[in-house]
Amino acid sequence: MPDFIKVLPDSVANQIAAGEVIQRPASVVKELMENAVDSGASRISVIIRDAGRTLVQIIDNGCGMSESDARISFERHATSKIRKADDLFSIRTMGFRGEAMAAIAAVAQVELKTKSREAAVGTRIVINGSEFEVQEPEGCPDGTSISVKNLFYNIPARRKFLKAQSTELNHIITEFQRVALANPDLTLILTHNNSEVYNLPAAKRLERIVNLFGKSIGQSLVSIHTETSIVKVSGYIGKPESARKRYGEQFFFTNGRFMKHPYLHRAVMQCYETLIQPDQIPPYFIFLETDPAQIDVNIHPTKTEIKFEDERAVYQIVQASVRESLGKSGLMPSLDFNQEGAIDIPIFRPGAPIVPPMISVNPDYNPFEQGASAGDREWTSNSRYTKPIPEGWQKLFATSDPNKHADSFDQQDRLDVPSESRNWIQLKNKYIMMPVKSGVMVLNQQRAMERILFEEFLKHQGGSGNSQQLLYPVTFEVNQADLSLLEGMLPELRAIGFDLEPFGGQSVIIRGVPSLLENQDPRGLIEKLLEINRSETGLPEEQIRQQIARNLASVSSRSAVRAMAEAEMQVLIDRLFACTHPQYDPGGRLVLTILTVEELEKRLEGR
């Protein structure tokens, strides 16, 4: 029987490994920034071109590498942080698998320049798709500079599936923010296409959060701080009014490592259950410090998931810490944790013995004995604790007159019958009903307006829509990720009539809005549009314009849910039937339907 199993060449094995570790340009930024942090650098520069497709360059002033270390760093499973299996449970550094450099070199053209502080000269290495092309001495400053060019150039299928430039840049900014939040003591710089996105000096944690997400968020945060023998919890959580219908400003870190942890996210959200709407999410920046032996960071290729030895205990501590901070800030009722005799809630570990509570009982106490007391109170018929029986209680059990109820119902029902001079009626400020030949047509006002606006916006794309200039321009701040997302949408927004642009730093100014959107809050429109598009990243570029038109129509059409005069209803109906597809909204939902005479007769006759 012939042999079928072969050992893969290193170049192929590295490309397979790259599929797990390097998914997009943001993955390269994450891995190389973490290596730079581990090098002891105090300053890290990230230079991006074309959202990482053309170039990702990381420059640090860390310890650098020797000539032999520089060469071996590109081999699979080459690491300076692990010597034996037990070391996996004492890791405090970031990159440790020894796969990132090899994976990156397998799918890109890489140039490395590095020099240790002790060396007189540095080393330059050039690798092209896992193939070493150059290794030579190079005069360079202390530290490391690594350039990753033309990512996925040798895997066209992978490169083809990269998303729009604004989407990929948004992912890069997210990874940059995670490293920046975990390391506020470092100076970090992010540049894209020769334009500075972030220039963050070393700062305290709250200042770093403000520098990343804008001044407005700093006013909506309260601090948390709890220390236990299991875990130390610190950071900031958002006040209820800062909650939004979007993710993006929720961060957990453990021992300086960003992590995703749905279980602990639920612990935080439960604290806000009575304070915010069910579909809203508050910002939080929560940092956990624990013994590395109590966690497992080696459960996911990108190291963004962490397993705690006692997750239930950590859950309880995080939740108690958030509740206490919300309570002390006057945002929710809380126990006074500083009062004498405060309740001590123990943390139960699996397998630990459970000691039942002990209470004192007087077995001779008789509550019916004359003069018996509970404290100093005497429960007698003359006691001040006895509440009088309310008068008129019998009325609660009186039976209503069914005939009277029927009369009032008929009278109210007749109020909705249209007069002979009207062809339609409005129901609940949401629906317009009108008689047609086959029965009654029911039209959804909001969906009708959404279809109308959608087709109007599409007409203007590629041209220049009419703009209504604002009497007072509106200026507001967005975080850097939203700013990059908004910059990617600017051509389409301007085409349909928005007059807006970046206004320095993280500010945006709106000078005009589409004439179709009269009496709309311009800032609210843009914020809601960003909120929707943030969750719909990854669309092919040819669909972006249509998606913007659809989302803007959806946001703007909410104003149509209101009482309308007869003339307004007539205009809405005329505009709807002038559309190409009046029966459906842009999402495919029915705008109108007809209740036929046959359906009405069946309902009325009970058939």
Coordinates of C-alpha atoms in Angstrom, one line a residue:
M1 CA 0.0 0.0 0.0
P2 CA 1.5 3.4 -1.0
D3 CA 2.1 6.1 1.6
F4 CA -0.3 9.0 1.6
I5 CA 0.8 11.1 4.6
K6 CA 3.5 13.7 3.9
V7 CA 5.1 16.4 6.1
L8 CA 4.2 19.8 4.8
P9 CA 6.9 22.2 3.7
D10 CA 7.6 25.0 6.2
S11 CA 6.3 27.6 3.9
V12 CA 2.9 25.9 3.5
A13 CA 2.7 25.2 7.3
N14 CA 3.4 28.8 8.0
Q15 CA 0.7 29.9 5.7
I16 CA -1.8 27.6 7.4
A17 CA -0.7 29.0 10.8
A18 CA -1.1 32.5 9.4
G19 CA -4.8 31.8 8.8
E20 CA -5.3 31.4 12.6
V21 CA -3.1 34.3 13.8
I22 CA -3.1 36.8 10.9
Q23 CA -6.7 37.4 9.7
R24 CA -6.4 41.0 8.5
P25 CA -4.0 44.0 8.8
A26 CA -5.2 44.7 12.3
S27 CA -3.9 41.3 13.4
V28 CA -0.4 42.3 12.3
V29 CA -0.7 45.6 14.3
K30 CA -1.8 43.7 17.4
E31 CA 1.0 41.1 17.3
L32 CA 3.8 43.6 16.5
M33 CA 2.6 46.2 19.0
E34 CA 2.5 43.5 21.7
N35 CA 6.1 42.4 20.9
A36 CA 7.1 46.1 21.1
V37 CA 5.5 46.4 24.6
D38 CA 7.3 43.3 25.7
S39 CA 10.6 44.8 24.5
G40 CA 10.5 47.4 27.3
A41 CA 9.9 50.2 24.8
S42 CA 8.7 53.6 26.2
R43 CA 7.7 54.9 22.7
I44 CA 6.0 53.0 19.9
S45 CA 5.1 54.4 16.5
V46 CA 2.6 52.6 14.2
I47 CA 2.7 53.7 10.5
I48 CA -0.1 52.5 8.3
R49 CA -0.6 52.9 4.5
D50 CA -3.8 52.0 2.7
A51 CA -5.4 50.6 5.9
G52 CA -2.5 48.1 6.1
R53 CA -2.8 46.6 2.7
T54 CA 0.4 48.3 1.5
L55 CA 2.3 48.8 4.7
V56 CA 2.2 48.2 8.4
Q57 CA 5.3 49.5 10.2
I58 CA 6.0 49.3 13.9
I59 CA 9.0 51.2 15.4
D60 CA 10.0 51.0 19.0
N61 CA 12.9 52.0 21.2
G62 CA 13.0 48.8 23.2
C63 CA 15.8 46.4 23.9
G64 CA 16.3 45.3 20.3
M65 CA 17.7 41.9 19.2
S66 CA 21.1 40.4 18.5
E67 CA 21.9 39.1 15.0
S68 CA 21.1 35.5 15.9
D69 CA 17.9 36.4 17.8
A70 CA 16.7 38.4 14.8
R71 CA 17.1 35.5 12.5
I72 CA 15.6 32.8 14.7
S73 CA 12.6 35.1 15.7
F74 CA 11.1 34.2 12.3
E75 CA 11.1 30.4 13.0
R76 CA 7.9 28.8 14.2
H77 CA 7.6 28.4 18.0
A78 CA 10.6 30.6 18.6
T79 CA 10.0 32.5 21.8
S80 CA 12.0 34.0 24.7
K81 CA 9.3 33.6 27.2
I82 CA 8.7 29.8 27.6
R83 CA 11.2 27.1 28.5
K84 CA 8.9 24.5 30.0
A85 CA 5.2 23.8 30.1
D86 CA 4.8 25.2 33.6
D87 CA 5.9 28.6 32.3
L88 CA 2.4 28.8 30.6
F89 CA 0.9 29.5 34.0
S90 CA 3.2 32.3 35.0
I91 CA 3.0 34.5 31.9
R92 CA 2.7 38.2 32.3
T93 CA 4.0 39.3 28.9
M94 CA 2.0 39.5 25.7
G95 CA 3.2 37.5 22.7
F96 CA 4.5 34.1 23.8
R97 CA 3.4 31.4 21.2
G98 CA 6.3 32.1 18.8
E99 CA 4.0 31.9 15.8
A100 CA 3.3 35.5 14.9
M101 CA 6.5 36.5 13.2
A102 CA 6.7 33.3 11.2
A103 CA 3.0 33.7 10.2
I104 CA 3.5 37.3 9.1
A105 CA 6.6 36.5 7.1
A106 CA 4.7 33.7 5.3
V107 CA 2.1 36.0 3.8
A108 CA 3.9 39.3 3.3
Q109 CA 7.2 41.0 2.4
V110 CA 9.0 41.8 5.6
E111 CA 11.9 44.0 6.5
L112 CA 13.4 44.0 10.0
K113 CA 15.9 46.4 11.4
T114 CA 17.0 45.9 15.0
K115 CA 19.8 46.8 17.3
S116 CA 20.4 46.0 21.0
R117 CA 21.8 48.7 23.2
E118 CA 25.1 46.8 23.7
A119 CA 25.7 46.3 20.0
A120 CA 27.8 48.7 17.9
V121 CA 25.8 47.9 14.8
G122 CA 22.4 46.5 14.1
T123 CA 20.9 43.8 11.8
R124 CA 18.8 44.1 8.7
I125 CA 16.7 41.1 7.5
V126 CA 14.5 40.8 4.4
I127 CA 12.0 38.0 4.0
N128 CA 9.7 37.4 1.1
G129 CA 6.9 34.8 1.7
S130 CA 9.0 32.8 4.3
E131 CA 12.1 33.0 2.0
F132 CA 15.1 34.7 3.6
E133 CA 16.6 37.1 1.0
V134 CA 18.9 39.3 2.9
Q135 CA 20.7 39.3 6.3
E136 CA 23.3 41.9 6.8
P137 CA 24.7 44.5 9.3
E138 CA 22.9 47.8 9.3
G139 CA 23.4 51.1 11.1
C140 CA 20.2 51.8 13.0
P141 CA 19.0 53.3 16.3
D142 CA 18.5 51.1 19.4
G143 CA 15.2 49.2 19.2
T144 CA 13.4 47.5 16.4
S145 CA 11.7 48.6 13.2
I146 CA 9.7 46.0 11.3
S147 CA 7.9 46.8 8.0
V148 CA 5.2 44.4 6.7
K149 CA 4.5 45.2 3.0
N150 CA 1.8 43.9 0.6
L151 CA 0.0 41.7 3.1
F152 CA -1.4 38.5 1.5
Y153 CA 0.3 39.3 -1.8
N154 CA 1.0 35.6 -2.3
I155 CA -2.5 34.5 -1.3
P156 CA -4.8 36.5 -3.7
A157 CA -8.0 34.8 -2.3
R158 CA -7.2 36.1 1.2
R159 CA -6.4 39.6 -0.1
K160 CA -9.6 39.7 -2.2
F161 CA -11.7 39.2 1.0
L162 CA -10.2 42.2 2.8
K163 CA -13.0 44.8 3.4
A164 CA -13.3 48.4 2.5
Q165 CA -10.4 50.7 3.6
S166 CA -12.5 52.4 6.3
T167 CA -13.5 49.0 7.7
E168 CA -9.9 47.7 7.9
L169 CA -8.7 51.0 9.4
N170 CA -11.4 50.8 12.0
H171 CA -10.2 47.3 13.0
I172 CA -6.6 48.7 13.3
I173 CA -7.7 51.6 15.4
T174 CA -9.6 49.1 17.7
E175 CA -6.4 47.1 18.2
F176 CA -4.4 50.2 18.8
Q177 CA -6.9 51.4 21.4
R178 CA -6.6 48.1 23.3
V179 CA -2.9 48.3 23.6
A180 CA -3.0 52.0 24.5
L181 CA -5.5 51.5 27.3
A182 CA -3.5 48.6 28.8
N183 CA -0.3 50.7 28.7
P184 CA -1.0 54.3 29.6
D185 CA 2.6 54.8 30.6
L186 CA 3.8 54.5 27.0
T187 CA 4.0 57.1 24.3
L188 CA 2.0 55.8 21.3
I189 CA 1.6 57.2 17.9
L190 CA -0.6 56.1 15.0
T191 CA -0.2 57.5 11.5
H192 CA -2.3 56.6 8.4
N193 CA -1.4 57.7 4.9
N194 CA 0.9 60.4 6.4
S195 CA -1.9 61.8 8.6
E196 CA -1.6 61.5 12.3
V197 CA -4.5 59.7 13.9
Y198 CA -3.3 59.5 17.5
N199 CA -0.4 61.0 19.3
L200 CA -0.7 59.8 22.9
P201 CA 1.8 61.0 25.5
A202 CA 2.4 58.9 28.6
A203 CA -0.5 59.7 31.0
K204 CA -2.6 58.4 33.8
R205 CA -5.4 56.0 32.9
L206 CA -8.3 58.4 32.9
E207 CA -6.4 60.9 30.8
R208 CA -5.5 58.1 28.3
I209 CA -9.2 57.2 28.0
V210 CA -10.1 60.8 27.3
N211 CA -7.3 61.2 24.8
L212 CA -8.6 58.1 23.0
F213 CA -12.4 58.6 23.1
G214 CA -12.9 62.4 23.5
K215 CA -13.5 64.8 26.4
S216 CA -17.2 64.1 26.6
I217 CA -16.6 60.5 27.9
G218 CA -14.5 61.7 30.8
Q219 CA -17.5 63.5 32.3
S220 CA -19.6 60.4 32.2
L221 CA -17.3 57.9 34.0
V222 CA -17.1 56.9 37.7
S223 CA -14.2 55.0 39.1
I224 CA -14.3 51.5 40.6
H225 CA -11.8 49.9 42.9
T226 CA -11.9 46.6 44.9
E227 CA -9.1 44.5 46.3
T228 CA -9.7 40.9 47.3
S229 CA -7.4 37.9 47.8
I230 CA -8.6 36.5 44.4
V231 CA -8.6 39.5 42.1
K232 CA -8.0 43.3 42.2
V233 CA -10.6 45.3 40.2
S234 CA -10.0 48.9 39.1
G235 CA -11.0 51.2 36.2
Y236 CA -14.0 53.2 35.2
I237 CA -17.7 52.6 34.4
G238 CA -20.2 54.8 32.6
K239 CA -23.1 56.6 34.2
P240 CA -26.4 55.3 33.0
E241 CA -27.0 58.4 30.7
S242 CA -23.8 57.5 28.8
A243 CA -25.3 54.2 27.6
R244 CA -25.8 53.8 23.9
K245 CA -27.3 51.2 21.5
R246 CA -23.8 50.0 20.4
Y247 CA -20.7 48.2 21.4
G248 CA -17.3 49.8 21.1
E249 CA -16.4 51.3 24.4
Q250 CA -16.5 48.1 26.6
F251 CA -13.1 46.8 27.6
F252 CA -11.9 44.1 30.0
F253 CA -8.2 43.7 30.7
T254 CA -6.5 41.0 32.8
N255 CA -2.9 41.6 33.9
G256 CA -2.5 44.1 31.1
R257 CA -4.0 41.8 28.4
F258 CA -7.2 42.7 26.6
M259 CA -9.8 40.0 26.8
K260 CA -13.3 39.2 25.7
H261 CA -15.4 37.7 28.4
P262 CA -19.2 37.4 27.9
Y263 CA -19.7 36.0 31.4
L264 CA -18.2 39.0 33.1
H265 CA -19.9 41.3 30.6
R266 CA -23.2 39.9 31.9
A267 CA -22.0 40.7 35.5
V268 CA -21.7 44.3 34.6
M269 CA -24.9 44.6 32.6
Q270 CA -27.0 43.1 35.4
C271 CA -26.0 46.1 37.6
Y272 CA -27.6 48.4 35.0
E273 CA -30.8 46.5 34.5
T274 CA -33.1 49.0 36.3
L275 CA -31.1 52.1 35.1
I276 CA -31.0 51.8 31.3
Q277 CA -33.1 50.5 28.4
P278 CA -32.7 46.8 27.7
D279 CA -31.0 47.5 24.3
Q280 CA -28.5 50.0 25.6
I281 CA -24.9 49.3 26.7
P282 CA -22.8 51.5 29.0
P283 CA -19.1 52.2 28.4
Y284 CA -16.7 50.5 30.8
F285 CA -13.0 50.1 31.2
I286 CA -12.3 47.4 33.8
F287 CA -8.8 46.2 34.7
L288 CA -8.3 43.0 36.6
E289 CA -5.1 41.9 38.4
T290 CA -4.7 38.4 39.5
D291 CA -2.1 35.6 40.1
P292 CA -1.1 34.3 36.6
A293 CA -1.3 30.8 38.0
Q294 CA -5.1 31.4 38.5
I295 CA -5.8 32.0 34.8
D296 CA -5.2 30.2 31.4
V297 CA -4.4 32.6 28.5
N298 CA -3.6 29.8 26.1
I299 CA -7.1 28.9 25.0
H300 CA -7.4 30.9 21.8
P301 CA -4.9 31.6 18.9
T302 CA -5.2 35.4 19.2
K303 CA -5.1 35.3 23.0
T304 CA -8.2 37.4 23.5
E305 CA -10.0 34.8 25.7
I306 CA -9.0 34.0 29.2
K307 CA -10.1 31.2 31.5
F308 CA -10.2 31.9 35.3
E309 CA -9.8 29.2 37.8
D310 CA -12.8 30.4 39.8
E311 CA -14.9 32.4 37.4
R312 CA -17.9 32.4 39.7
A313 CA -15.9 34.2 42.4
V314 CA -14.5 36.7 39.9
Y315 CA -18.1 37.3 38.6
Q316 CA -19.3 38.1 42.1
I317 CA -16.4 40.5 42.8
V318 CA -16.8 42.4 39.5
Q319 CA -20.5 42.7 40.0
A320 CA -20.2 43.9 43.7
S321 CA -17.5 46.4 42.6
V322 CA -19.7 47.9 39.9
R323 CA -22.8 48.0 42.1
E324 CA -20.8 49.7 44.9
S325 CA -19.5 52.4 42.6
L326 CA -22.9 53.1 41.1
G327 CA -24.4 53.3 44.6
K328 CA -21.7 55.6 46.0
S329 CA -22.2 57.9 43.0
G330 CA -25.9 58.2 43.8
L331 CA -26.9 56.4 40.6
M332 CA -28.6 53.4 42.3
P333 CA -29.6 52.4 45.9
S334 CA -26.7 50.7 47.7
L335 CA -25.6 49.4 51.1
D336 CA -23.3 51.5 53.2
F337 CA -20.2 49.4 53.0
N338 CA -18.4 51.6 55.6
Q339 CA -20.9 51.3 58.4
E340 CA -20.2 49.2 61.4
G341 CA -21.6 45.7 61.2
A342 CA -21.8 45.8 57.4
I343 CA -22.7 42.5 55.8
D344 CA -19.8 40.3 54.9
I345 CA -20.6 38.2 51.8
P346 CA -18.2 35.3 51.6
I347 CA -17.0 33.8 48.4
F348 CA -17.6 30.1 48.2
R349 CA -15.1 28.0 46.4
P350 CA -15.9 24.6 44.9
G351 CA -15.3 21.8 47.4
A352 CA -14.8 24.1 50.3
P353 CA -16.7 23.2 53.5
I354 CA -19.9 25.3 54.1
V355 CA -20.4 26.5 57.7
P356 CA -24.1 27.2 58.4
P357 CA -24.9 30.5 60.1
M358 CA -25.6 30.5 63.9
I359 CA -28.4 32.4 65.4
S360 CA -29.6 32.9 69.0
V361 CA -33.1 31.6 69.9
N362 CA -35.1 32.0 73.1
P363 CA -37.2 28.8 73.2
D364 CA -39.4 30.1 76.1
Y365 CA -40.6 33.2 74.2
N366 CA -44.4 33.3 73.8
P367 CA -45.6 36.0 71.4
F368 CA -49.3 35.6 72.7
E369 CA -48.4 36.1 76.3
Q370 CA -49.6 39.5 77.8
G371 CA -46.8 42.0 77.8
A372 CA -44.6 39.9 75.5
S373 CA -42.5 42.2 73.3
A374 CA -40.3 42.3 70.3
G375 CA -37.8 45.0 71.1
D376 CA -39.8 47.7 73.0
R377 CA -43.0 47.4 71.0
E378 CA -46.2 46.0 72.4
W379 CA -48.6 44.6 69.9
T380 CA -51.9 45.4 71.3
S381 CA -55.2 46.6 69.9
N382 CA -54.4 50.1 71.0
S383 CA -50.9 50.0 69.5
R384 CA -49.8 52.9 67.3
Y385 CA -48.6 50.3 64.7
T386 CA -52.2 49.2 64.1
K387 CA -53.4 50.6 60.7
P388 CA -57.1 51.7 60.5
I389 CA -59.3 49.8 58.0
P390 CA -59.8 52.0 55.0
E391 CA -63.4 53.2 54.3
G392 CA -65.2 52.3 51.2
W393 CA -63.4 49.0 50.7
Q394 CA -66.7 47.4 49.6
K395 CA -66.6 49.3 46.4
L396 CA -63.6 47.2 45.3
F397 CA -66.0 44.2 44.9
A398 CA -68.9 46.0 43.3
T399 CA -69.9 44.6 39.8
S400 CA -69.8 47.0 36.9
D401 CA -72.9 47.7 34.9
P402 CA -72.2 45.8 31.6
N403 CA -74.8 47.8 29.7
K404 CA -73.1 51.1 30.7
H405 CA -69.7 49.7 29.5
A406 CA -71.2 48.6 26.2
D407 CA -72.7 52.0 25.6
S408 CA -69.4 53.8 26.2
F409 CA -67.7 51.4 23.9
D410 CA -70.1 52.0 21.1
Q411 CA -69.7 55.8 21.6
Q412 CA -65.9 55.6 21.4
D413 CA -66.0 53.3 18.5
R414 CA -68.1 55.7 16.5
L415 CA -65.5 58.4 16.9
D416 CA -63.2 56.5 14.5
V417 CA -65.8 56.3 11.7
P418 CA -64.8 58.7 8.9
S419 CA -67.2 61.3 7.7
E420 CA -68.4 61.3 4.1
S421 CA -65.9 64.1 3.2
R422 CA -62.9 62.0 4.1
N423 CA -61.4 59.1 2.1
W424 CA -58.9 58.0 4.7
I425 CA -58.3 57.9 8.5
Q426 CA -55.2 57.8 10.6
L427 CA -54.8 55.1 13.3
K428 CA -52.5 55.4 16.3
N429 CA -50.4 58.0 14.5
K430 CA -48.8 55.1 12.6
Y431 CA -51.2 53.9 10.0
I432 CA -53.3 55.4 7.2
M433 CA -56.4 53.5 6.2
M434 CA -58.4 54.2 3.0
P435 CA -61.2 52.5 1.1
V436 CA -60.2 50.9 -2.2
K437 CA -62.2 48.9 -4.7
S438 CA -61.3 45.5 -3.2
G439 CA -61.5 46.5 0.5
V440 CA -59.5 48.7 2.8
M441 CA -55.8 49.6 2.2
V442 CA -53.6 50.0 5.3
L443 CA -50.4 51.9 5.0
N444 CA -47.5 52.1 7.4
Q445 CA -46.4 55.7 7.6
Q446 CA -42.8 55.1 8.7
R447 CA -42.1 52.4 6.2
A448 CA -43.6 54.6 3.5
M449 CA -41.4 57.5 4.3
E450 CA -38.4 55.2 4.5
R451 CA -39.1 54.0 0.9
I452 CA -39.5 57.6 -0.3
L453 CA -36.3 58.9 1.3
F454 CA -34.3 55.8 0.2
E455 CA -35.2 56.4 -3.5
E456 CA -34.6 60.1 -3.2
F457 CA -31.1 59.6 -1.7
L458 CA -30.3 57.0 -4.4
K459 CA -31.2 59.6 -7.1
H460 CA -28.6 62.0 -5.7
Q461 CA -25.7 59.6 -5.3
G462 CA -23.0 60.3 -7.8
G463 CA -24.2 63.9 -8.1
S464 CA -24.8 66.7 -5.7
G465 CA -27.9 66.7 -3.6
N466 CA -29.7 69.9 -2.5
S467 CA -28.4 71.1 0.9
Q468 CA -30.2 73.2 3.5
Q469 CA -27.7 75.3 5.3
L470 CA -28.0 75.5 9.0
L471 CA -28.4 78.9 10.7
Y472 CA -26.0 77.8 13.4
P473 CA -23.4 75.1 12.4
V474 CA -23.3 72.1 14.7
T475 CA -19.9 71.0 16.1
F476 CA -19.4 67.8 18.2
E477 CA -16.8 65.2 19.0
V478 CA -16.6 61.6 18.0
N479 CA -14.0 58.9 18.9
Q480 CA -11.2 58.2 16.5
A481 CA -12.7 54.9 15.2
D482 CA -16.0 56.7 14.4
L483 CA -14.1 59.6 12.8
S484 CA -12.3 57.2 10.4
L485 CA -15.7 55.5 9.6
L486 CA -17.3 58.9 9.0
E487 CA -14.4 60.0 6.7
G488 CA -15.0 56.8 4.6
M489 CA -18.7 57.9 4.2
L490 CA -18.1 61.5 3.4
P491 CA -18.3 61.3 -0.4
E492 CA -21.7 59.6 -0.2
L493 CA -23.0 61.9 2.5
R494 CA -22.0 65.0 0.6
A495 CA -23.6 63.6 -2.6
I496 CA -27.0 63.5 -0.9
G497 CA -26.7 67.0 0.6
F498 CA -24.8 66.9 3.8
D499 CA -22.3 69.7 4.3
L500 CA -19.9 68.3 6.9
E501 CA -16.2 67.7 7.5
P502 CA -13.6 67.0 10.2
F503 CA -12.9 70.2 12.2
G504 CA -9.6 69.4 13.8
G505 CA -8.7 66.8 16.4
Q506 CA -11.8 64.5 16.9
S507 CA -14.3 67.2 16.1
V508 CA -16.9 67.2 13.3
I509 CA -18.8 70.3 12.0
I510 CA -22.1 70.1 10.2
R511 CA -23.0 73.2 8.2
G512 CA -25.9 71.8 6.1
V513 CA -28.2 68.8 5.8
P514 CA -30.1 67.4 2.8
S515 CA -33.2 69.5 2.0
L516 CA -35.2 66.3 2.3
L517 CA -34.5 66.2 6.0
E518 CA -36.1 69.4 7.3
N519 CA -36.6 69.7 11.1
Q520 CA -34.2 66.9 11.9
D521 CA -31.5 66.9 14.6
P522 CA -28.3 66.9 12.4
R523 CA -26.0 65.6 15.1
G524 CA -28.5 62.9 16.1
L525 CA -28.7 61.8 12.5
I526 CA -25.0 61.4 12.1
E527 CA -24.5 59.6 15.4
K528 CA -27.3 57.2 14.6
L529 CA -25.9 56.6 11.2
L530 CA -22.5 55.8 12.7
E531 CA -24.1 53.5 15.2
I532 CA -25.8 51.5 12.4
N533 CA -22.8 51.4 10.1
R534 CA -20.4 50.4 12.9
S535 CA -22.3 47.1 13.2
E536 CA -22.5 46.6 9.5
T537 CA -18.8 46.7 8.6
G538 CA -17.4 44.4 6.0
L539 CA -19.7 45.2 3.1
P540 CA -18.3 45.1 -0.4
E541 CA -17.4 48.6 -1.6
E542 CA -20.1 48.6 -4.4
Q543 CA -22.8 48.1 -1.7
I544 CA -21.6 50.9 0.6
R545 CA -23.5 53.7 -1.1
Q546 CA -26.8 51.8 -1.2
Q547 CA -26.3 50.8 2.5
I548 CA -25.7 54.4 3.6
A549 CA -28.9 55.6 1.7
R550 CA -30.8 52.8 3.3
N551 CA -29.6 53.5 6.9
L552 CA -30.1 57.2 6.6
A553 CA -33.6 56.7 5.3
S554 CA -34.3 54.3 8.2
V555 CA -33.1 56.9 10.8
S556 CA -34.8 59.9 9.2
S557 CA -38.2 58.1 8.6
R558 CA -38.8 57.9 12.4
S559 CA -40.2 61.4 12.3
A560 CA -43.1 60.2 10.2
V561 CA -44.7 58.5 13.2
R562 CA -46.9 61.4 14.2
A563 CA -50.4 62.9 13.7
M564 CA -50.9 64.1 10.2
A565 CA -53.3 66.6 8.6
E566 CA -55.3 65.5 5.6
A567 CA -53.0 67.4 3.2
E568 CA -49.9 65.7 4.7
M569 CA -51.4 62.3 4.3
Q570 CA -52.3 63.1 0.7
V571 CA -48.7 64.3 0.0
L572 CA -47.2 61.1 1.6
I573 CA -49.4 58.9 -0.5
D574 CA -48.6 60.7 -3.7
R575 CA -44.9 60.5 -3.0
L576 CA -45.1 56.9 -2.2
F577 CA -46.8 55.9 -5.4
A578 CA -44.3 57.8 -7.4
C579 CA -41.6 55.4 -6.1
T580 CA -40.3 52.5 -8.2
H581 CA -41.3 49.9 -5.5
P582 CA -44.0 51.4 -3.3
Q583 CA -45.1 48.1 -1.8
Y584 CA -41.9 47.4 0.2
D585 CA -39.5 49.4 2.3
P586 CA -35.7 49.1 1.5
G587 CA -35.5 46.2 4.0
G588 CA -38.1 44.2 2.2
R589 CA -41.0 44.7 4.7
L590 CA -44.5 45.5 3.5
V591 CA -45.3 49.2 3.3
L592 CA -49.0 48.6 2.6
T593 CA -51.5 45.8 2.6
I594 CA -55.2 45.4 1.6
L595 CA -57.9 43.9 3.8
T596 CA -60.3 42.5 1.3
V597 CA -64.0 42.6 1.6
E598 CA -64.0 38.8 1.8
E599 CA -61.6 38.9 4.8
L600 CA -63.8 41.5 6.6
E601 CA -66.9 39.5 5.9
K602 CA -65.3 36.3 7.3
R603 CA -64.3 38.1 10.5
L604 CA -67.7 39.7 10.9
E605 CA -69.6 36.5 10.2
G606 CA -67.3 34.3 12.2
R607 CA -66.4 32.1 9.3

